[in-house]
GROMACS .gro file of C-alpha atoms in nm:
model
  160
    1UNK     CA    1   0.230   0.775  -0.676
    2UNK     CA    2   0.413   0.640  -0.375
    3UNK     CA    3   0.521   0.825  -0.104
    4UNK     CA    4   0.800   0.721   0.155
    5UNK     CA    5   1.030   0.859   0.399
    6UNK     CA    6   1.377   0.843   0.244
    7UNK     CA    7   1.587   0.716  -0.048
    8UNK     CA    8   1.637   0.421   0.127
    9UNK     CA    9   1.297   0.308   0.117
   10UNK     CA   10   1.248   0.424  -0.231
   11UNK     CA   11   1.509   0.186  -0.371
   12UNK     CA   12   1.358  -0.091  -0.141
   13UNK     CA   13   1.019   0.000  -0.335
   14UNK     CA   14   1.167  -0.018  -0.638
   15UNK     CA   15   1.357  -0.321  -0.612
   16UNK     CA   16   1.063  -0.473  -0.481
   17UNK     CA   17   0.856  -0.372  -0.734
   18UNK     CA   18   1.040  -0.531  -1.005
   19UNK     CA   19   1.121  -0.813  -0.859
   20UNK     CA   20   0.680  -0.860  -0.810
   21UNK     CA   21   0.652  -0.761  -1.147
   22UNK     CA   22   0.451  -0.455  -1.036
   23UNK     CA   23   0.643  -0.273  -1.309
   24UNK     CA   24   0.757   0.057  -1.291
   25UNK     CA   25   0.616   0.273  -1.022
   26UNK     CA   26   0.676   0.594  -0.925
   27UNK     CA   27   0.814   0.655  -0.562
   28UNK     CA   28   0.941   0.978  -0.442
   29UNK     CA   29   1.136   0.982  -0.145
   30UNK     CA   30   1.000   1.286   0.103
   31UNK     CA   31   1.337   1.379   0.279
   32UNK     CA   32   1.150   1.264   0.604
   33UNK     CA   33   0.787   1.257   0.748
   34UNK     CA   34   0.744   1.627   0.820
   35UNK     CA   35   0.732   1.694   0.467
   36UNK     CA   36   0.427   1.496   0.391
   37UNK     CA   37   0.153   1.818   0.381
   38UNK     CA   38   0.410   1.946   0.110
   39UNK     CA   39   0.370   1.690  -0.121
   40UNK     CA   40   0.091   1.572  -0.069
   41UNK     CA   41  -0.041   1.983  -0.212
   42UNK     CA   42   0.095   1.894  -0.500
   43UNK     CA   43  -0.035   1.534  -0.543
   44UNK     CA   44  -0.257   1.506  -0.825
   45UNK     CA   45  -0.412   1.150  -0.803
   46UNK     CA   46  -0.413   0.874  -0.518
   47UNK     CA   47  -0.136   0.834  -0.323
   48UNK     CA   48  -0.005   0.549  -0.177
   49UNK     CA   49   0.192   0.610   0.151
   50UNK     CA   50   0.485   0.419   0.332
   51UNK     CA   51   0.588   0.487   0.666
   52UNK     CA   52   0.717   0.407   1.014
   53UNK     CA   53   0.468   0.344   1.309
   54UNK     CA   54   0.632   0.563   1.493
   55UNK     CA   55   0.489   0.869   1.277
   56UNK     CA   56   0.133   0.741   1.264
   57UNK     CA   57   0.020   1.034   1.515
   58UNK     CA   58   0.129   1.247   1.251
   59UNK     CA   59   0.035   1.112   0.948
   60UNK     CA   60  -0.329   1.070   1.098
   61UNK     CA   61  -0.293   1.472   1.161
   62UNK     CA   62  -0.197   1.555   0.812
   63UNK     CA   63  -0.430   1.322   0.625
   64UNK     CA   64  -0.742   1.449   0.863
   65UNK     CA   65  -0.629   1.798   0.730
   66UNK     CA   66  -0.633   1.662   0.372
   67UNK     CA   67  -1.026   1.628   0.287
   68UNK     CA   68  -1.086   1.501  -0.059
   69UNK     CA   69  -0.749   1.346  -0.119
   70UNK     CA   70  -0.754   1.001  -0.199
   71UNK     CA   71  -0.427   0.830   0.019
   72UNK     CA   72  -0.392   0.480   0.123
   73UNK     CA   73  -0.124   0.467   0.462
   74UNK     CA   74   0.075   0.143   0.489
   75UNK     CA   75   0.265   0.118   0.780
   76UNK     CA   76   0.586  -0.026   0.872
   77UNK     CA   77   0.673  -0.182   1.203
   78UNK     CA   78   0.983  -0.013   1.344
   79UNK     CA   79   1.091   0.145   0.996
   80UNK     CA   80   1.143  -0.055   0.673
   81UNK     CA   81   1.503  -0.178   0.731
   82UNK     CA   82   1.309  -0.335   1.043
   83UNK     CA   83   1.093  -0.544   0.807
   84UNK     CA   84   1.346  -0.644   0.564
   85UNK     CA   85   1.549  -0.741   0.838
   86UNK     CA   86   1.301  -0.984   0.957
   87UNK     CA   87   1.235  -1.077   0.646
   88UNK     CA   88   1.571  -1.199   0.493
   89UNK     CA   89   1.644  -1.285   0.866
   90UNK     CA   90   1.982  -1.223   1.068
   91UNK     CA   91   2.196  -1.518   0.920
   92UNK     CA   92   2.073  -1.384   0.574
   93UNK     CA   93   2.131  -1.029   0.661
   94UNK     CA   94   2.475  -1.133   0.753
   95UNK     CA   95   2.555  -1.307   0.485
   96UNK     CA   96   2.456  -1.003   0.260
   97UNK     CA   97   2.688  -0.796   0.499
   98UNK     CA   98   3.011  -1.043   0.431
   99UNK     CA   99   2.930  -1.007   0.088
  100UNK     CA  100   3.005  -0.617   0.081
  101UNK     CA  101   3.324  -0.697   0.317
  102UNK     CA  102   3.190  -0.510   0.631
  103UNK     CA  103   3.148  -0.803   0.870
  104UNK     CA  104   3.473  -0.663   1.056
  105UNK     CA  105   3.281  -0.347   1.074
  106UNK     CA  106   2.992  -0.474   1.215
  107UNK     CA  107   3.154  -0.735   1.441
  108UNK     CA  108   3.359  -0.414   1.632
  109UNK     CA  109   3.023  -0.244   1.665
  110UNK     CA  110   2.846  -0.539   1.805
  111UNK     CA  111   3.160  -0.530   2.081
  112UNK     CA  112   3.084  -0.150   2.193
  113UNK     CA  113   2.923  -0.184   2.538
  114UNK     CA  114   2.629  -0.006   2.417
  115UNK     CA  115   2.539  -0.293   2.187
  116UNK     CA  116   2.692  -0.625   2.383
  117UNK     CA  117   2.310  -0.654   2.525
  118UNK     CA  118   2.080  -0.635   2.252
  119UNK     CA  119   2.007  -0.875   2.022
  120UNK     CA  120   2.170  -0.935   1.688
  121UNK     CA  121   1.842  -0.786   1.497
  122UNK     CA  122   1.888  -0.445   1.670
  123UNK     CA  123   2.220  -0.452   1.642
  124UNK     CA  124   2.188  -0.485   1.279
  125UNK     CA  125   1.939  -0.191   1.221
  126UNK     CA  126   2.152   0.019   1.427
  127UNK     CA  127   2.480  -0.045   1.264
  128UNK     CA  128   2.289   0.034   0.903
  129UNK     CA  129   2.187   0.357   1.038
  130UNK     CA  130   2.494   0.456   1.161
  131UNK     CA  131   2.713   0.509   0.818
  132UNK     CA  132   2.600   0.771   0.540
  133UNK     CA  133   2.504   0.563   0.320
  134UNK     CA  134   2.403   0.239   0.447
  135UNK     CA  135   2.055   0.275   0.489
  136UNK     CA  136   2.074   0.329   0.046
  137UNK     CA  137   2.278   0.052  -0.013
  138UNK     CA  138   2.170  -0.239   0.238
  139UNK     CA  139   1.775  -0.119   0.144
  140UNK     CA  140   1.867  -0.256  -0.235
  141UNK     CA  141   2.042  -0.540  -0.144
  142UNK     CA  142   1.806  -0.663   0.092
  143UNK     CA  143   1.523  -0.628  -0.124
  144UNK     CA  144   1.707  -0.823  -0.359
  145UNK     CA  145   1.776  -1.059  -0.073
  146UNK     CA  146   1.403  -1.132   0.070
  147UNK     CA  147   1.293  -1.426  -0.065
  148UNK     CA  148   1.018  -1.331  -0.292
  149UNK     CA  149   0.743  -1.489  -0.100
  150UNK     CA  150   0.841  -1.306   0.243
  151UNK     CA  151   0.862  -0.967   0.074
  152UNK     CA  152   0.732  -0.756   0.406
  153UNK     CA  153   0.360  -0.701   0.397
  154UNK     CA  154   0.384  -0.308   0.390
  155UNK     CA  155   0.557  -0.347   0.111
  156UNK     CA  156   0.398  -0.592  -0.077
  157UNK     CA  157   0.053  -0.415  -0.007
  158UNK     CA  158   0.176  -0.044  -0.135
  159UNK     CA  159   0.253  -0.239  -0.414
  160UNK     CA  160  -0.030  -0.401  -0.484
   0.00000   0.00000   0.00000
């Protein structure tokens, strides 16, 4: 079983997956970090775990408080849009965005003086984050996007 953070990531897993010919695997999306202890109670064989750096304090907690469970933690830079983002690269990205129609959309977000100084890559992952839904649907087509041989190490290794 794979564990990660959010449905986002699941479908990235998944995409991945079959596009490495890993087959089908099993991911279950946690509804966040904090309910790691949760499922990992119920996990019944090794678990392979996903996640963002910035929760490594507390996965290290959980899985110290988890003797006798057999879990392998791969660990994402920022967060898993972060490595796909890197991956497929900005142009890339932004091609997949004027694809879907929403470069207008991202293009007046770039413009809000919040954004006008950071750089196109941060830009990006905050403009997915900030629509329901676009973590979900950029995660797929991204991971359909990454050319197959710069599939983000986290992810290729929780596949593996």
């Amino acid at each position: 079983m794979i564990l990660v953070e959010g449905e986002s990531d699941r479908a990235a897993v998944e995409v991945c997956a079959r596009r490495l010919g890993a087959g089908r695997v099993e991911a279950v999306a946690m509804a966040g970090i904090t309910n790691l202890r949760a499922h990992l109670r119920t996990a019944t064989g090794p678990v392979r775990l996903l996640h963002d750096a910035a929760e490594a304090g507390y996965v290290a907690r959980v899985l110290g408080a988890s003797p006798g469970l057999s879990v392998e933690a791969y660990v994402c830079h920022a967060d898993l849009e972060d490595e796909l983002i890197r991956a497929v690269g900005v142009p890339g990205v932004l091609a997949v965005v004027d694809a879907q129609g929403e470069r207008t959309s991202y293009e007046r977000m770039a413009q809000q003086p919040a954004q006008r100084d950071r750089t196109d890559h941060a830009r990006l992952r905050r403009w997915l984050g900030a629509r329901s839904g676009h973590k979900l649907t950029y995660a797929t087509l991204l991971a359909e996007a990454v050319p197959i041989d710069d599939v983000p190490a986290p992810l290729r290794a929780v596949l593996a």
